[in-house]
Short mmCIF file of C-alpha atoms in Angstrom, two decimals:
data_model
loop_
_atom_site.label_atom_id
_atom_site.label_comp_id
_atom_site.label_asym_id
_atom_site.label_seq_id
_atom_site.Cartn_x
_atom_site.Cartn_y
_atom_site.Cartn_z
CA HIS A 1 46.10 128.61 107.79
CA PHE A 2 44.77 125.50 109.52
CA ASP A 3 47.05 122.92 111.13
CA PRO A 4 45.76 119.35 111.65
CA ILE A 5 45.14 118.32 115.24
CA ASP A 6 47.23 115.45 116.56
CA CYS A 7 44.69 112.93 117.87
CA ASP A 8 47.25 110.32 118.89
CA ASP A 9 46.25 109.23 122.40
CA GLU A 10 49.36 107.00 122.62
CA ASP A 11 47.12 104.03 123.31
CA PHE A 12 48.02 101.25 120.88
CA CYS A 13 44.63 99.64 121.52
CA THR A 14 42.63 102.43 119.90
CA ASP A 15 42.22 103.57 116.33
CA ASP A 16 42.66 107.35 116.40
CA SER A 17 41.08 109.71 113.91
CA CYS A 18 39.63 113.17 113.65
CA LYS A 19 36.21 114.09 112.32
CA ALA A 20 35.46 117.66 111.39
CA SER A 21 32.12 117.61 113.20
CA THR A 22 33.18 115.93 116.45
CA GLY A 23 36.94 116.19 116.73
CA CYS A 24 39.24 113.41 117.88
CA GLN A 25 37.85 109.88 117.91
CA TYR A 26 39.41 106.98 119.83
CA VAL A 27 37.81 103.70 118.81
CA PRO A 28 38.91 100.65 120.85
CA HIS A 29 40.21 97.68 118.88
CA ASP A 30 37.61 94.93 118.58
CA CYS A 31 39.30 91.87 120.04
CA ASP A 32 36.15 89.77 120.37
CA ASP A 33 36.82 86.37 118.79
CA ASP A 34 33.16 85.29 119.19
CA ASN A 35 34.28 82.49 121.48
CA ASP A 36 32.57 82.42 124.90
CA CYS A 37 35.53 80.42 126.23
CA THR A 38 37.94 83.34 126.04
CA ASP A 39 38.32 86.68 127.78
CA ASP A 40 39.16 89.12 125.01
CA TYR A 41 41.13 92.32 125.43
CA CYS A 42 43.83 94.44 123.88
CA THR A 43 47.25 95.10 125.37
CA ALA A 44 50.12 96.98 123.77
CA GLY A 45 48.24 97.03 120.47
CA ALA A 46 47.73 93.28 120.29
CA CYS A 47 44.55 91.33 120.88
CA VAL A 48 44.69 88.70 123.58
CA ASN A 49 42.15 85.88 123.87
CA GLU A 50 42.78 84.12 127.19
CA PRO A 51 40.92 80.91 128.05
CA VAL A 52 38.29 81.39 130.75
CA GLU A 53 38.40 79.35 133.96
CA CYS A 54 35.26 77.22 134.22
CA ASP A 55 35.99 75.37 137.47
CA ASP A 56 32.91 75.89 139.65
CA GLY A 57 34.64 74.43 142.71
CA ASN A 58 32.15 71.56 142.84
CA ALA A 59 33.89 68.17 142.73
CA CYS A 60 30.59 66.55 141.66
CA THR A 61 30.33 68.28 138.29
CA ASP A 62 32.16 68.02 134.98
CA ASP A 63 33.24 71.51 134.01
CA ALA A 64 33.65 72.38 130.35
CA CYS A 65 33.45 75.31 127.99
CA GLY A 66 31.65 75.51 124.67
CA ALA A 67 32.53 78.25 122.19
CA LEU A 68 28.86 79.19 121.77
CA ASN A 69 27.49 78.77 125.29
CA GLY A 70 30.47 79.33 127.60
CA CYS A 71 31.02 77.43 130.83
CA THR A 72 28.86 74.44 131.70
CA HIS A 73 28.79 72.40 134.91
CA THR A 74 27.19 69.02 134.31
CA PRO A 75 26.24 67.16 137.51
CA TRP A 76 27.56 63.63 137.84
CA VAL A 77 25.24 60.63 137.85
CA VAL A 78 26.40 59.70 141.35
CA GLU A 79 25.16 56.10 141.15
CA VAL A 80 27.47 55.56 138.16
CA ARG A 81 30.42 57.85 138.80
CA CYS A 82 30.77 57.13 142.53
CA ASP A 83 29.80 53.45 142.69
CA ASP A 84 32.49 51.82 144.87
CA GLY A 85 31.19 48.32 144.07
CA ASP A 86 30.42 47.68 147.75
CA VAL A 87 26.78 46.73 148.38
CA CYS A 88 27.21 47.65 152.05
CA THR A 89 27.77 51.35 151.43
CA ALA A 90 25.68 54.28 150.25
CA ASP A 91 27.47 56.09 147.45
CA GLY A 92 27.27 59.85 147.32
CA CYS A 93 29.19 62.89 146.23
CA ASN A 94 30.48 65.70 148.41
CA PRO A 95 30.88 68.96 146.44
CA ALA A 96 34.06 69.74 148.37
CA SER A 97 35.80 66.38 148.11
CA GLY A 98 34.09 64.25 145.44
CA CYS A 99 32.87 60.67 145.76
CA ASP A 100 32.04 59.63 149.29
CA SER A 101 30.82 56.16 150.25
CA GLN A 102 29.52 55.60 153.76
CA PRO A 103 28.47 52.36 155.50
CA ILE A 104 24.71 51.94 155.56
CA ALA A 105 23.74 52.08 159.23
CA GLY A 106 21.75 49.09 160.39
CA LEU A 107 21.80 47.43 156.98
CA CYS A 108 22.40 43.92 158.33
CA ASP A 109 20.96 44.32 161.81
CA ASP A 110 18.67 41.34 162.36
CA SER A 111 17.78 42.56 165.89
CA ASP A 112 19.13 39.30 167.32
CA GLU A 113 21.77 39.93 169.99
CA CYS A 114 22.97 36.34 169.57
CA THR A 115 24.25 36.87 166.02
CA ASP A 116 27.24 38.79 164.72
CA ASP A 117 25.82 41.15 162.10
CA SER A 118 28.10 41.85 159.18
CA CYS A 119 27.96 42.79 155.53
CA ASP A 120 30.06 41.29 152.77
CA PRO A 121 31.02 43.94 150.17
CA THR A 122 29.99 41.60 147.33
CA ASP A 123 27.22 39.44 148.75
CA GLY A 124 25.67 41.83 151.28
CA CYS A 125 24.11 40.59 154.50
#
């Protein structure tokens, strides 16, 4: 008299079976949705496909996710994205804070102490 073995591991995220040659088998559910933009796992017997976080913490990149290639971090074209329209400043990007325009030191200095050097944001020196 042979009684079947109970292979139930009480884990709803596995398919349980018994093979005569190897005994109990516990095969995890395949929750992979073939989308690189999700973290895939099983909980309580149900597949979960949570969106991944692609923020690289760099304010000077556009962060995105493509289903086939995962997270991407495309650097900004600073001259376009951060142009403040002021010809008297140098436009840049700080990874921590984003666009950052600074006055250009000495831009309108004519080395004449008898003139008041200044820069007009539209016309320049």
